[in-house]
Coordinates of C-alpha atoms in Angstrom, one line a residue:
Chain H
M1 CA -66.6 -30.5 -70.6
A2 CA -67.4 -26.9 -71.4
E3 CA -69.6 -26.3 -74.4
R4 CA -68.3 -24.3 -77.4
K5 CA -68.8 -20.7 -76.8
T6 CA -70.2 -19.4 -80.0
I7 CA -71.2 -16.0 -81.3
D8 CA -74.5 -16.1 -83.1
S9 CA -74.1 -15.2 -86.8
L10 CA -75.4 -16.2 -90.1
L11 CA -72.6 -18.8 -90.4
S12 CA -72.1 -19.9 -86.8
G13 CA -72.8 -23.5 -87.2
S14 CA -71.3 -24.1 -90.6
T15 CA -68.0 -25.5 -91.8
L16 CA -67.5 -22.5 -94.1
T17 CA -67.1 -24.6 -97.2
G18 CA -69.4 -25.4 -100.1
S19 CA -71.5 -23.1 -102.2
G20 CA -72.8 -19.8 -101.0
A21 CA -76.3 -20.6 -102.0
G22 CA -78.8 -18.9 -99.6
L23 CA -76.4 -16.1 -98.6
D24 CA -77.6 -12.6 -98.9
Y25 CA -74.6 -11.3 -100.8
H26 CA -74.4 -8.1 -102.8
P27 CA -70.8 -7.5 -103.7
V28 CA -69.3 -4.0 -103.5
A29 CA -66.6 -2.9 -106.0
I30 CA -63.6 -1.6 -104.1
M31 CA -61.9 0.8 -106.6
P32 CA -63.4 0.0 -110.0
E33 CA -61.9 2.9 -111.9
V34 CA -58.3 1.8 -111.3
R35 CA -56.6 0.5 -114.4
V36 CA -54.6 -2.6 -113.5
V37 CA -51.8 -2.9 -116.0
K38 CA -49.1 -5.6 -116.4
I39 CA -45.7 -4.7 -117.8
G40 CA -44.5 -8.0 -119.2
G41 CA -41.3 -9.5 -117.9
Q42 CA -39.9 -11.6 -120.7
S43 CA -42.0 -9.7 -123.3
V44 CA -41.1 -6.1 -122.2
M45 CA -38.6 -5.7 -119.4
D46 CA -36.1 -8.1 -120.9
R47 CA -36.1 -6.1 -124.1
G48 CA -34.8 -3.1 -122.2
R49 CA -35.4 0.6 -122.9
A50 CA -36.2 0.1 -126.6
A51 CA -39.5 -1.6 -125.6
L52 CA -40.1 -0.2 -122.2
F53 CA -39.6 3.6 -122.5
P54 CA -42.3 4.2 -125.1
I55 CA -44.7 2.2 -122.9
L56 CA -43.8 4.2 -119.8
E57 CA -44.3 7.5 -121.7
E58 CA -47.9 6.5 -122.4
V59 CA -48.5 5.5 -118.8
V60 CA -47.2 8.9 -117.6
E61 CA -49.3 10.7 -120.1
A62 CA -52.4 8.8 -119.0
R63 CA -51.7 9.5 -115.4
K64 CA -51.3 13.2 -116.0
L65 CA -54.7 13.2 -117.6
G66 CA -56.1 11.8 -114.3
I67 CA -56.5 8.2 -115.2
P68 CA -55.6 6.1 -112.1
V69 CA -53.1 3.3 -113.1
V70 CA -51.4 0.7 -111.0
L71 CA -48.5 -1.1 -112.7
L72 CA -47.6 -4.7 -112.0
A73 CA -44.3 -6.1 -113.1
G74 CA -43.7 -9.5 -114.7
G75 CA -40.7 -11.7 -114.2
G76 CA -38.8 -12.8 -117.2
T77 CA -35.6 -14.6 -118.0
R78 CA -34.1 -14.5 -114.5
A79 CA -37.2 -16.2 -113.1
R80 CA -36.9 -18.9 -115.7
H81 CA -33.3 -19.4 -114.8
I82 CA -34.0 -19.9 -111.1
Y83 CA -36.9 -22.2 -111.9
S84 CA -34.6 -24.3 -114.0
I85 CA -32.0 -24.6 -111.2
A86 CA -34.6 -25.2 -108.5
S87 CA -36.2 -27.9 -110.6
E88 CA -32.9 -29.7 -110.9
L89 CA -32.7 -29.6 -107.1
D90 CA -36.2 -31.0 -106.7
L91 CA -37.3 -28.1 -104.7
P92 CA -41.1 -28.1 -103.9
T93 CA -43.5 -25.8 -105.7
G94 CA -44.0 -23.6 -102.7
I95 CA -40.3 -22.9 -102.4
M96 CA -40.1 -22.3 -106.2
A97 CA -42.9 -19.7 -105.8
T98 CA -41.0 -18.0 -103.1
L99 CA -37.9 -17.9 -105.2
G100 CA -39.8 -16.7 -108.2
K101 CA -41.2 -13.7 -106.6
Y102 CA -37.9 -11.8 -106.2
I103 CA -37.6 -11.2 -109.9
P104 CA -40.9 -9.3 -110.4
M105 CA -39.9 -7.3 -107.3
Q106 CA -36.7 -6.3 -109.0
N107 CA -38.5 -5.3 -112.2
A108 CA -41.1 -3.4 -110.2
R109 CA -38.2 -1.5 -108.5
M110 CA -36.7 -0.7 -111.9
L111 CA -40.0 0.7 -113.1
Q112 CA -40.4 2.7 -109.9
M113 CA -37.0 4.3 -110.4
L114 CA -37.8 5.2 -113.9
L115 CA -41.2 6.6 -113.0
A116 CA -40.1 8.3 -109.7
K117 CA -40.0 11.8 -111.1
H118 CA -43.6 11.2 -112.3
G119 CA -44.8 9.9 -109.0
G120 CA -43.8 6.3 -109.3
I121 CA -44.0 4.6 -105.9
Y122 CA -43.1 1.1 -105.0
M123 CA -45.8 -1.0 -103.2
L124 CA -45.4 -4.3 -101.2
P125 CA -48.4 -6.5 -101.0
D126 CA -48.9 -5.3 -97.4
D127 CA -49.1 -1.7 -98.8
F128 CA -51.8 -2.5 -101.2
E129 CA -54.4 -0.9 -98.9
K130 CA -52.6 2.4 -99.4
L131 CA -53.6 2.6 -103.0
P132 CA -56.2 5.3 -102.3
L133 CA -53.6 7.5 -100.8
Y134 CA -51.1 7.0 -103.6
L135 CA -53.6 7.6 -106.3
Q136 CA -55.1 10.7 -104.6
M137 CA -51.6 12.2 -104.6
G138 CA -51.2 11.6 -108.3
C139 CA -48.7 8.8 -107.9
I140 CA -48.1 5.8 -110.2
P141 CA -48.1 2.8 -107.8
V142 CA -45.8 0.0 -109.0
M143 CA -45.7 -3.5 -107.5
S144 CA -44.6 -7.0 -108.2
G145 CA -47.1 -8.9 -110.3
M146 CA -46.6 -12.0 -108.2
P147 CA -49.4 -12.8 -105.8
P148 CA -48.1 -13.3 -102.2
F149 CA -48.8 -17.0 -102.0
G150 CA -45.1 -18.0 -101.6
Y151 CA -44.6 -21.2 -99.7
W152 CA -48.4 -21.7 -99.7
E153 CA -48.6 -21.9 -103.5
K154 CA -50.4 -25.1 -104.5
R155 CA -48.8 -27.6 -106.9
E156 CA -50.6 -28.5 -110.1
E157 CA -50.4 -31.9 -111.6
G158 CA -47.6 -32.6 -113.9
S159 CA -45.5 -29.5 -113.1
R160 CA -43.2 -28.1 -110.6
I161 CA -43.6 -24.5 -111.7
P162 CA -45.9 -22.4 -109.5
P163 CA -49.2 -22.0 -111.4
H164 CA -50.0 -18.5 -109.9
R165 CA -47.5 -16.1 -111.4
T166 CA -47.6 -12.5 -112.5
D167 CA -50.6 -12.8 -114.9
A168 CA -52.6 -14.3 -112.0
G169 CA -51.4 -11.4 -109.8
V170 CA -52.8 -8.9 -112.2
F171 CA -56.1 -10.6 -112.7
L172 CA -56.6 -11.2 -108.9
S173 CA -55.7 -7.6 -108.2
A174 CA -58.2 -6.3 -110.8
E175 CA -60.8 -8.7 -109.4
F176 CA -60.3 -7.6 -105.9
L177 CA -60.5 -3.9 -106.8
G178 CA -63.7 -4.5 -108.8
A179 CA -62.1 -3.4 -112.1
K180 CA -63.8 -4.6 -115.3
R181 CA -60.7 -5.7 -117.0
G182 CA -57.0 -6.4 -116.6
I183 CA -54.6 -5.0 -119.2
F184 CA -51.5 -7.1 -120.2
I185 CA -48.8 -5.4 -122.1
K186 CA -46.9 -8.2 -123.8
D187 CA -45.1 -8.8 -127.1
E188 CA -47.7 -10.7 -128.9
D189 CA -50.9 -9.5 -130.6
G190 CA -53.0 -11.5 -128.2
V191 CA -54.0 -15.2 -128.2
Y192 CA -52.7 -17.7 -130.8
T193 CA -53.3 -21.4 -131.2
D194 CA -49.6 -22.1 -130.2
D195 CA -46.6 -20.1 -129.3
P196 CA -46.1 -18.0 -132.5
K197 CA -42.4 -17.6 -131.7
K198 CA -41.9 -21.3 -131.9
N199 CA -44.6 -22.4 -134.4
P200 CA -44.9 -20.3 -137.5
H201 CA -48.2 -22.0 -138.3
A202 CA -49.8 -20.7 -135.1
T203 CA -52.9 -18.8 -136.1
H204 CA -54.2 -15.7 -134.4
I205 CA -57.4 -15.7 -132.4
P206 CA -58.9 -12.2 -132.3
R207 CA -61.6 -12.7 -129.8
I208 CA -62.6 -15.7 -127.6
T209 CA -64.4 -16.5 -124.4
A210 CA -62.6 -18.2 -121.6
G211 CA -64.8 -21.3 -121.9
E212 CA -63.9 -21.6 -125.6
L213 CA -60.2 -21.2 -124.9
I214 CA -60.3 -23.9 -122.3
A215 CA -62.2 -26.2 -124.6
K216 CA -59.5 -25.7 -127.3
N217 CA -57.0 -27.2 -125.0
L218 CA -54.1 -25.5 -126.7
P219 CA -50.5 -26.7 -126.1
D220 CA -49.4 -23.1 -125.3
V221 CA -51.3 -20.0 -124.2
V222 CA -50.2 -16.4 -124.0
V223 CA -51.7 -15.9 -120.5
E224 CA -51.4 -18.2 -117.5
R225 CA -53.9 -21.0 -117.5
V226 CA -55.2 -20.4 -114.0
V227 CA -56.3 -16.9 -115.2
V228 CA -58.3 -18.5 -118.0
D229 CA -59.8 -20.9 -115.5
Y230 CA -60.8 -18.2 -113.0
L231 CA -62.2 -15.8 -115.6
P232 CA -65.6 -17.4 -115.8
R233 CA -65.9 -17.3 -112.0
A234 CA -65.0 -13.6 -111.7
R235 CA -67.5 -11.2 -110.3
W236 CA -65.8 -8.1 -111.7
C237 CA -62.8 -8.6 -113.9
K238 CA -64.5 -10.3 -116.8
E239 CA -62.2 -9.2 -119.6
L240 CA -58.5 -9.5 -120.3
Q241 CA -57.0 -7.0 -122.8
I242 CA -53.8 -8.3 -124.2
V243 CA -51.9 -5.4 -125.8
N244 CA -48.8 -5.8 -128.0
G245 CA -46.3 -3.3 -126.6
L246 CA -44.1 -3.7 -129.7
R247 CA -46.2 -4.5 -132.7
K248 CA -44.7 -7.7 -134.1
G249 CA -41.1 -7.9 -133.2
S250 CA -39.5 -4.6 -133.9
G251 CA -38.7 -2.8 -130.6
A252 CA -36.9 0.1 -132.3
G253 CA -37.7 3.7 -131.9
G254 CA -38.5 6.0 -134.7
A255 CA -41.8 7.1 -136.1
Q256 CA -43.0 3.6 -136.3
G257 CA -42.3 3.0 -132.7
R258 CA -43.9 6.3 -131.7
R259 CA -47.1 5.4 -133.5
R260 CA -47.3 2.1 -131.6
R261 CA -47.3 4.0 -128.4
H262 CA -50.6 5.6 -129.2
H263 CA -52.1 2.1 -129.4
H264 CA -51.6 1.3 -125.8
F265 CA -52.5 4.8 -124.8
G266 CA -55.7 3.9 -126.4
A267 CA -56.0 0.8 -124.4
L268 CA -55.8 2.7 -121.1
A269 CA -58.2 5.4 -122.3
A270 CA -60.8 3.0 -123.6
A271 CA -60.9 1.6 -120.1
A272 CA -62.2 4.9 -119.0
A273 CA -65.5 4.0 -120.6
P274 CA -65.4 0.3 -121.1
P275 CA -68.1 -1.4 -123.1
D276 CA -70.4 -3.5 -121.0
V277 CA -69.5 -7.1 -121.2
E278 CA -72.5 -9.0 -122.3
G279 CA -73.5 -12.4 -121.2
G280 CA -73.3 -14.1 -117.8
W281 CA -70.2 -15.7 -116.4
D282 CA -68.3 -16.2 -119.7
A283 CA -65.9 -13.3 -120.1
E284 CA -64.2 -12.2 -123.2
V285 CA -60.5 -12.2 -123.9
T286 CA -60.2 -9.3 -126.2
Q287 CA -57.7 -8.3 -128.8
T288 CA -55.4 -5.4 -128.5
L289 CA -57.1 -2.1 -128.9
G290 CA -54.6 -1.2 -131.6
R291 CA -56.5 -3.5 -133.9
R292 CA -59.9 -2.1 -133.0
G293 CA -58.8 1.5 -132.7
A294 CA -56.7 1.6 -135.8
A295 CA -59.3 3.4 -137.7
S296 CA -59.3 6.3 -135.2
R297 CA -55.6 6.8 -135.3
S298 CA -55.1 9.8 -137.5
S299 CA -52.1 10.8 -139.6
A300 CA -52.0 13.9 -137.4
G301 CA -51.2 11.6 -134.5
C302 CA -48.2 10.2 -136.4
A303 CA -47.1 13.6 -137.5
R304 CA -47.1 14.8 -133.9
A305 CA -45.0 11.7 -132.9
V306 CA -42.4 12.4 -135.5
H307 CA -42.2 16.1 -134.6
R308 CA -41.8 15.2 -131.0
Q309 CA -39.0 12.9 -131.6
R310 CA -37.1 15.5 -133.6
H311 CA -37.6 18.5 -131.3
G312 CA -37.7 17.0 -127.7
H313 CA -40.0 18.2 -125.1
R314 CA -40.9 21.5 -126.7
T315 CA -43.4 19.4 -128.6
A316 CA -44.9 17.7 -125.6
L317 CA -48.6 17.3 -126.2
R318 CA -50.4 20.6 -126.0
P319 CA -53.4 20.4 -123.8
R320 CA -55.8 21.3 -126.6
V321 CA -54.6 18.3 -128.6
A322 CA -54.7 16.0 -125.6
L323 CA -58.3 16.9 -124.8
G324 CA -59.1 16.6 -128.5
R325 CA -58.4 12.9 -128.4
F326 CA -60.7 12.4 -125.5
A327 CA -63.4 14.7 -126.9
R328 CA -64.3 11.8 -129.2
R329 CA -66.2 9.8 -126.7
R330 CA -69.1 7.5 -126.8
P331 CA -72.4 8.9 -125.5
G332 CA -73.0 8.1 -121.9
S333 CA -69.3 7.5 -121.1
A334 CA -67.2 8.9 -118.3
P335 CA -66.9 12.7 -117.9
A336 CA -63.9 14.6 -119.3
V337 CA -60.5 14.1 -117.6
P338 CA -59.1 17.2 -115.9
F339 CA -57.0 19.6 -117.9
V340 CA -53.3 19.4 -117.0
P341 CA -51.5 22.7 -117.5
R342 CA -48.6 22.6 -119.8
H343 CA -45.8 23.3 -117.3
Q344 CA -46.7 20.1 -115.5
T345 CA -46.1 18.1 -118.6
R346 CA -42.5 19.3 -119.0
T347 CA -40.7 16.3 -117.5
R348 CA -40.8 13.2 -119.5
I349 CA -38.9 10.0 -120.1
Q350 CA -36.5 10.5 -122.9
T351 CA -35.3 7.8 -125.2
R352 CA -32.2 9.8 -126.0
R353 CA -29.9 11.9 -123.9
V354 CA -31.0 15.4 -122.9
P355 CA -28.6 18.2 -121.8
R356 CA -28.2 18.5 -118.0
D357 CA -29.7 22.0 -117.8
D358 CA -32.7 20.8 -119.8
T359 CA -32.3 23.3 -122.5
L360 CA -33.5 22.3 -125.9
T361 CA -31.3 21.0 -128.7
K362 CA -32.3 20.0 -132.1
Chain O
M1 CA -20.1 -18.8 -116.4
T2 CA -23.6 -18.7 -117.7
K3 CA -24.1 -17.1 -121.0
L4 CA -26.3 -14.1 -121.8
V5 CA -28.2 -14.8 -125.1
G6 CA -29.7 -12.2 -127.4
G7 CA -30.9 -12.1 -130.9
D8 CA -34.7 -11.8 -130.6
G9 CA -34.6 -8.3 -129.0
R10 CA -34.6 -9.7 -125.5
T11 CA -31.6 -10.5 -123.3
H12 CA -31.9 -14.1 -122.0
I13 CA -29.8 -16.1 -119.5
E14 CA -29.1 -19.5 -120.9
S15 CA -31.2 -22.1 -119.1
R16 CA -33.5 -25.0 -119.9
L17 CA -36.5 -22.7 -119.6
M18 CA -35.0 -19.9 -121.6
R19 CA -37.6 -18.1 -123.8
E20 CA -40.4 -20.4 -122.5
S21 CA -43.9 -19.0 -121.9
L22 CA -44.1 -21.6 -119.0
Q23 CA -47.6 -22.6 -120.2
N24 CA -46.5 -25.4 -122.6
R25 CA -47.4 -28.7 -121.0
S26 CA -44.5 -30.7 -122.2
V27 CA -42.1 -28.0 -121.0
L28 CA -43.8 -28.0 -117.6
E29 CA -43.6 -31.8 -117.3
S30 CA -39.9 -31.6 -117.9
T31 CA -39.6 -29.7 -114.6
D32 CA -41.2 -32.4 -112.6
S33 CA -39.6 -35.4 -111.1
E34 CA -40.4 -38.4 -108.8
R35 CA -39.3 -36.8 -105.6
D36 CA -39.1 -33.4 -103.9
L37 CA -36.4 -32.4 -101.5
Q38 CA -37.7 -33.1 -98.0
V39 CA -36.7 -30.1 -95.9
F40 CA -37.8 -31.1 -92.4
P41 CA -38.8 -34.8 -92.6
D42 CA -38.7 -35.5 -88.8
V43 CA -41.0 -32.7 -87.8
S44 CA -44.8 -33.1 -87.2
L45 CA -47.3 -30.3 -87.6
V46 CA -49.9 -30.1 -84.9
S47 CA -53.1 -28.0 -85.6
I48 CA -55.2 -27.1 -82.5
G49 CA -58.8 -26.7 -83.5
G50 CA -60.4 -23.3 -83.2
Q51 CA -64.1 -24.1 -82.9
S52 CA -63.4 -27.5 -81.4
I53 CA -60.8 -26.6 -78.8
F54 CA -60.2 -22.8 -78.2
D55 CA -63.9 -21.9 -78.2
R56 CA -64.4 -24.3 -75.3
G57 CA -62.2 -22.2 -73.1
K58 CA -59.9 -23.3 -70.3
D59 CA -61.4 -26.8 -69.7
A60 CA -60.2 -27.8 -73.2
I61 CA -57.2 -25.7 -73.6
L62 CA -55.2 -26.3 -70.4
P63 CA -55.0 -30.1 -70.5
L64 CA -53.8 -29.8 -74.0
V65 CA -51.2 -27.3 -73.1
A66 CA -49.9 -29.7 -70.4
E67 CA -49.8 -32.5 -72.9
I68 CA -47.9 -30.4 -75.5
A69 CA -45.4 -29.2 -72.8
E70 CA -44.5 -32.8 -72.1
A71 CA -44.6 -34.1 -75.7
K72 CA -42.3 -31.3 -77.0
K73 CA -39.4 -32.9 -74.9
H74 CA -39.6 -35.9 -77.1
H75 CA -40.9 -34.9 -80.5
R76 CA -40.1 -32.1 -82.9
M77 CA -43.3 -30.2 -83.8
V78 CA -44.7 -27.0 -85.2
L79 CA -48.0 -25.8 -83.8
G80 CA -50.8 -24.1 -85.6
V81 CA -54.3 -23.0 -84.5
G82 CA -57.7 -22.6 -86.0
G83 CA -59.9 -19.5 -85.7
G84 CA -63.3 -20.7 -84.6
T85 CA -66.5 -18.8 -84.1
R86 CA -64.9 -15.4 -84.5
V87 CA -64.0 -16.4 -88.0
R88 CA -67.5 -17.3 -88.8
H89 CA -68.7 -14.1 -87.4
T90 CA -66.2 -12.1 -89.4
M91 CA -67.3 -13.7 -92.6
S92 CA -71.0 -13.2 -91.8
I93 CA -70.5 -9.5 -91.4
A94 CA -68.2 -9.4 -94.4
V95 CA -70.8 -11.1 -96.6
D96 CA -73.5 -8.7 -95.4
L97 CA -71.3 -5.7 -96.2
G98 CA -70.6 -7.1 -99.7
L99 CA -66.8 -7.3 -99.3
P100 CA -65.0 -9.1 -102.1
V101 CA -63.7 -12.6 -101.4
G102 CA -60.1 -11.3 -101.2
G103 CA -61.2 -8.8 -98.6
M104 CA -62.7 -11.6 -96.5
A105 CA -59.5 -13.7 -96.9
Q106 CA -57.5 -10.7 -95.7
L107 CA -59.6 -10.3 -92.6
V108 CA -59.9 -13.8 -91.2
G109 CA -56.3 -14.5 -90.3
A110 CA -56.5 -12.0 -87.4
M111 CA -58.8 -14.3 -85.5
E112 CA -56.5 -17.3 -85.8
E113 CA -53.6 -15.1 -84.6
L114 CA -55.5 -14.3 -81.4
N115 CA -55.7 -18.0 -80.6
A116 CA -52.0 -18.3 -81.4
I117 CA -51.1 -15.5 -79.0
V118 CA -53.3 -17.1 -76.3
L119 CA -51.6 -20.5 -76.8
N120 CA -48.2 -18.9 -76.7
T121 CA -48.8 -17.1 -73.4
L122 CA -49.7 -20.5 -71.9
L123 CA -46.7 -22.4 -73.4
A124 CA -44.1 -19.7 -73.2
S125 CA -42.8 -20.8 -69.8
H126 CA -42.3 -24.3 -71.3
G127 CA -40.5 -22.9 -74.3
S128 CA -42.6 -21.6 -77.2
M129 CA -42.5 -18.7 -79.7
P130 CA -44.9 -17.3 -82.3
M131 CA -43.3 -17.7 -85.7
Q132 CA -43.0 -14.8 -88.2
R133 CA -45.0 -15.5 -91.3
D134 CA -42.5 -17.4 -93.4
H135 CA -39.5 -17.6 -91.1
F136 CA -39.2 -21.3 -91.6
W137 CA -35.4 -21.1 -91.7
D138 CA -35.4 -20.2 -88.1
L139 CA -36.8 -23.6 -87.2
P140 CA -33.5 -25.3 -86.7
L141 CA -32.6 -22.6 -84.2
Y142 CA -35.9 -23.1 -82.3
F143 CA -35.5 -26.8 -82.1
D144 CA -32.0 -26.6 -81.0
A145 CA -33.1 -24.3 -78.2
G146 CA -36.1 -26.5 -77.2
I147 CA -38.6 -24.1 -78.5
V148 CA -41.9 -25.2 -80.0
P149 CA -42.8 -22.6 -82.7
I150 CA -46.4 -21.6 -83.4
A151 CA -46.9 -20.9 -87.1
I152 CA -49.4 -18.6 -88.8
S153 CA -52.1 -20.9 -90.1
V154 CA -54.1 -19.1 -92.7
P155 CA -52.2 -18.8 -96.0
P156 CA -51.2 -15.3 -97.2
Y157 CA -53.5 -15.3 -100.2
H158 CA -55.1 -12.1 -98.7
F159 CA -56.6 -9.8 -101.3
W160 CA -55.5 -12.2 -104.0
E161 CA -57.7 -15.1 -102.9
P162 CA -58.8 -16.7 -106.1
P163 CA -62.5 -16.4 -107.0
P164 CA -64.4 -19.4 -105.5
A165 CA -65.9 -22.0 -107.8
E166 CA -69.2 -21.0 -109.4
G167 CA -71.7 -19.9 -106.9
G168 CA -69.2 -19.7 -104.0
V169 CA -68.9 -16.6 -101.9
L170 CA -66.5 -17.5 -99.1
P171 CA -62.7 -17.9 -99.4
A172 CA -61.8 -21.5 -99.7
H173 CA -58.3 -21.4 -98.2
G174 CA -58.5 -21.5 -94.4
S175 CA -56.3 -22.5 -91.5
D176 CA -56.6 -26.3 -92.0
F177 CA -55.5 -25.9 -95.6
G178 CA -52.8 -23.4 -94.8
L179 CA -51.1 -25.7 -92.2
F180 CA -51.4 -28.6 -94.6
Q181 CA -49.5 -26.6 -97.3
L182 CA -46.8 -25.7 -94.8
A183 CA -46.3 -29.3 -93.9
D184 CA -46.3 -30.4 -97.5
V185 CA -43.8 -27.8 -98.8
L186 CA -41.4 -28.5 -95.9
G187 CA -41.7 -32.3 -96.4
M188 CA -42.9 -32.9 -92.8
R189 CA -43.7 -36.3 -91.3
Q190 CA -47.4 -35.8 -90.8
V191 CA -50.1 -33.3 -89.9
I192 CA -52.1 -34.0 -86.7
Y193 CA -55.4 -32.1 -86.5
V194 CA -56.6 -31.9 -82.9
K195 CA -60.4 -31.6 -82.9
D196 CA -63.2 -32.5 -80.6
E197 CA -64.3 -35.7 -82.2
D198 CA -62.5 -39.1 -82.5
G199 CA -61.7 -38.3 -86.1
L200 CA -63.7 -38.7 -89.3
Y201 CA -67.2 -40.1 -89.4
D202 CA -69.4 -40.7 -92.3
K203 CA -71.8 -38.0 -91.0
D204 CA -71.7 -35.4 -88.3
P205 CA -71.7 -37.3 -85.0
K206 CA -73.0 -34.3 -83.2
K207 CA -76.2 -34.5 -85.1
H208 CA -76.5 -38.2 -86.0
A209 CA -76.3 -40.9 -83.3
D210 CA -75.7 -43.6 -85.9
A211 CA -72.7 -41.9 -87.4
R212 CA -69.9 -44.5 -88.2
H213 CA -66.3 -43.8 -87.2
I214 CA -63.6 -44.2 -89.8
A215 CA -60.4 -45.4 -88.2
R216 CA -58.2 -45.7 -91.2
T217 CA -58.7 -44.5 -94.8
T218 CA -56.9 -43.2 -97.8
L219 CA -57.1 -39.8 -99.6
A220 CA -58.4 -41.6 -102.7
E221 CA -61.2 -43.0 -100.6
V222 CA -62.1 -39.7 -99.0
L223 CA -62.2 -38.0 -102.5
A224 CA -64.3 -40.8 -103.9
H225 CA -66.8 -40.9 -101.0
P226 CA -66.6 -37.7 -99.1
P227 CA -68.3 -37.6 -95.7
E228 CA -71.5 -35.6 -95.6
E229 CA -69.9 -33.0 -93.4
N230 CA -66.2 -32.8 -93.5
I231 CA -64.3 -31.9 -90.4
L232 CA -61.5 -30.4 -92.5
D233 CA -61.4 -27.8 -95.3
E234 CA -62.4 -29.3 -98.6
E235 CA -59.7 -27.4 -100.3
L236 CA -57.1 -29.3 -98.2
F237 CA -58.1 -32.6 -99.9
A238 CA -58.2 -31.0 -103.3
A239 CA -54.6 -29.7 -102.8
W240 CA -53.5 -33.0 -101.3
R241 CA -54.5 -34.7 -104.5
T242 CA -51.8 -32.9 -106.5
A243 CA -49.3 -32.4 -103.6
K244 CA -46.2 -34.6 -103.6
N245 CA -44.8 -34.9 -100.2
L246 CA -47.2 -35.4 -97.3
R247 CA -48.1 -39.0 -96.7
R248 CA -50.1 -38.9 -93.5
I249 CA -52.9 -36.9 -91.8
V250 CA -54.2 -37.9 -88.4
I251 CA -57.3 -36.5 -86.8
V252 CA -57.5 -36.9 -83.0
N253 CA -59.8 -35.9 -80.1
G254 CA -58.1 -33.2 -78.1
L255 CA -60.7 -33.6 -75.3
K256 CA -59.3 -37.1 -74.6
P257 CA -55.9 -36.7 -73.0
G258 CA -53.2 -38.8 -74.6
Q259 CA -54.5 -39.1 -78.1
L260 CA -52.2 -36.3 -79.4
T261 CA -49.1 -37.9 -77.7
R262 CA -49.9 -41.3 -79.3
A263 CA -50.2 -39.7 -82.7
L264 CA -46.9 -37.9 -82.3
Q265 CA -45.4 -41.3 -81.5
G266 CA -46.6 -42.6 -84.8
E267 CA -49.4 -44.7 -83.5
D268 CA -52.7 -45.1 -85.4
V269 CA -55.2 -43.3 -83.3
G270 CA -58.4 -41.3 -84.1
T271 CA -58.6 -41.3 -87.9
V272 CA -55.5 -41.9 -90.0
I273 CA -55.6 -40.8 -93.7
T274 CA -52.7 -41.8 -95.9
K275 CA -51.9 -41.0 -99.4
E276 CA -50.6 -43.7 -101.6
N277 CA -47.7 -43.1 -104.0
A278 CA -46.6 -40.1 -102.0
R279 CA -42.8 -39.7 -102.1
G280 CA -40.8 -39.3 -98.9

């Protein structure tokens, strides 16, 4: 009988399982500057334009200032609907995972259509490698948040629902790219001891490590449990930033809504010069930037927001003002983002109708 | 007609899981039940080892091809292949280059696919086809036409391979695991792993003359007392612990003609691992 024809290598005799002790491994970050941002399904998309448009405006503004962003879409109520029906039919977890991935795809396509004039481009998992091209061209890549496990999704004990859903997709994308954090735009102020929509006595947890969160063994958590389990093992993505896209319930426009936008703008900008996460494997689940950055939000910012709402695009951020916001930087942080000439900021997503010829009205 | 429900700023479709975060344990348990739908219960999945069979060249491959060509007339099966030494080499280089674990996972599947193409060229005249990644719904058509399909074995975790447990560097989800998952989700009869040993031993029989062969065991036993060197992916056994459908894994020696056929016939040959309390 012929012998096994092997190629000599560091791993040639091994079974490829077990710890990597003894391997000379120095990981390389693939694209660490990319901001990986989740647009919540149930929390944002299912609220419609009232919640979504202000968020997208901020994404567009950030992109124009040169911040590389990739958006991942959550699922929402349609996913829950199909999971309910598939559960009744006793469909296996892997089939449920395959069914569940269509809804985030739809949401991603919606986002892409809304962002198309700003460079929104839809990515399939197989296109993920084209990210450098899309970002170099100034695009805003959008993809489903669902990881491509499909039929190969593992079942977890006591549940039929696929454990790796869109939060996991965001974390795993960030981890692969070597990004320091994943940003989740949801409709809660972060982590609570229980679902605050169901339990009015749920208390808010401003800052916690993954290990502590696991130890608390809460009945309900704002982000998928597998992500909390993986966080301590991460080599790169050691921080989850959960941003409230709405600020406690009211999704309406108006000056209040406009001011909220600046909070998640802040979340993206802060990621330009992220603080070093201290400690070893324990990562921090941090609170929305809005809370931390509240002190730096000036009344001038609110005034601009109100003015813009009244006067349409004529009051799009003037470059001077935009740079002003970024001029306040910590020492040793990333260099200034490129200046974007005003005529390139002219198109924007409107929350109210604009005349077809794009002239101004009051 | 299902209702659309509003009132909290979001538009919901009425369903049992409406408004749920899908993290609440009691809600999740309500989705579970005693049994899963068994999609293809009369099909066996046969995995041909990479290192154990393909890397040995024609002396090992051709007799197996002849055996499969005959057995497919009597048994419905899906084939899969392992990667072998090229996988190990790919990983060695990837580790040295510092690629992330998701990058390694994305790379390795190509080596398994080479073996699948080789197998297909040899079986094609007897009726075989390489399967598209997740085109399981073509299977009834293949079986009707007397075709044995060759599935893609490595799961499509790709760049999204979860980070390994603390200290780990290599992706945990390889071809043995991928084929297991496929068999479990489709409710198949059994998975037969064709390797170059008579099955499981308590230690590696290539290195230890006194290694003891295990003819029949259970998953619980394997998890409680894992052999020193496991011939199958560890992740497979971890996933089998929470999987619901697969009842039977058989490990046979592909270098001994006839063992695969006997396993397809349902005989106990090589090592048989069963899972108690599996539905089916």
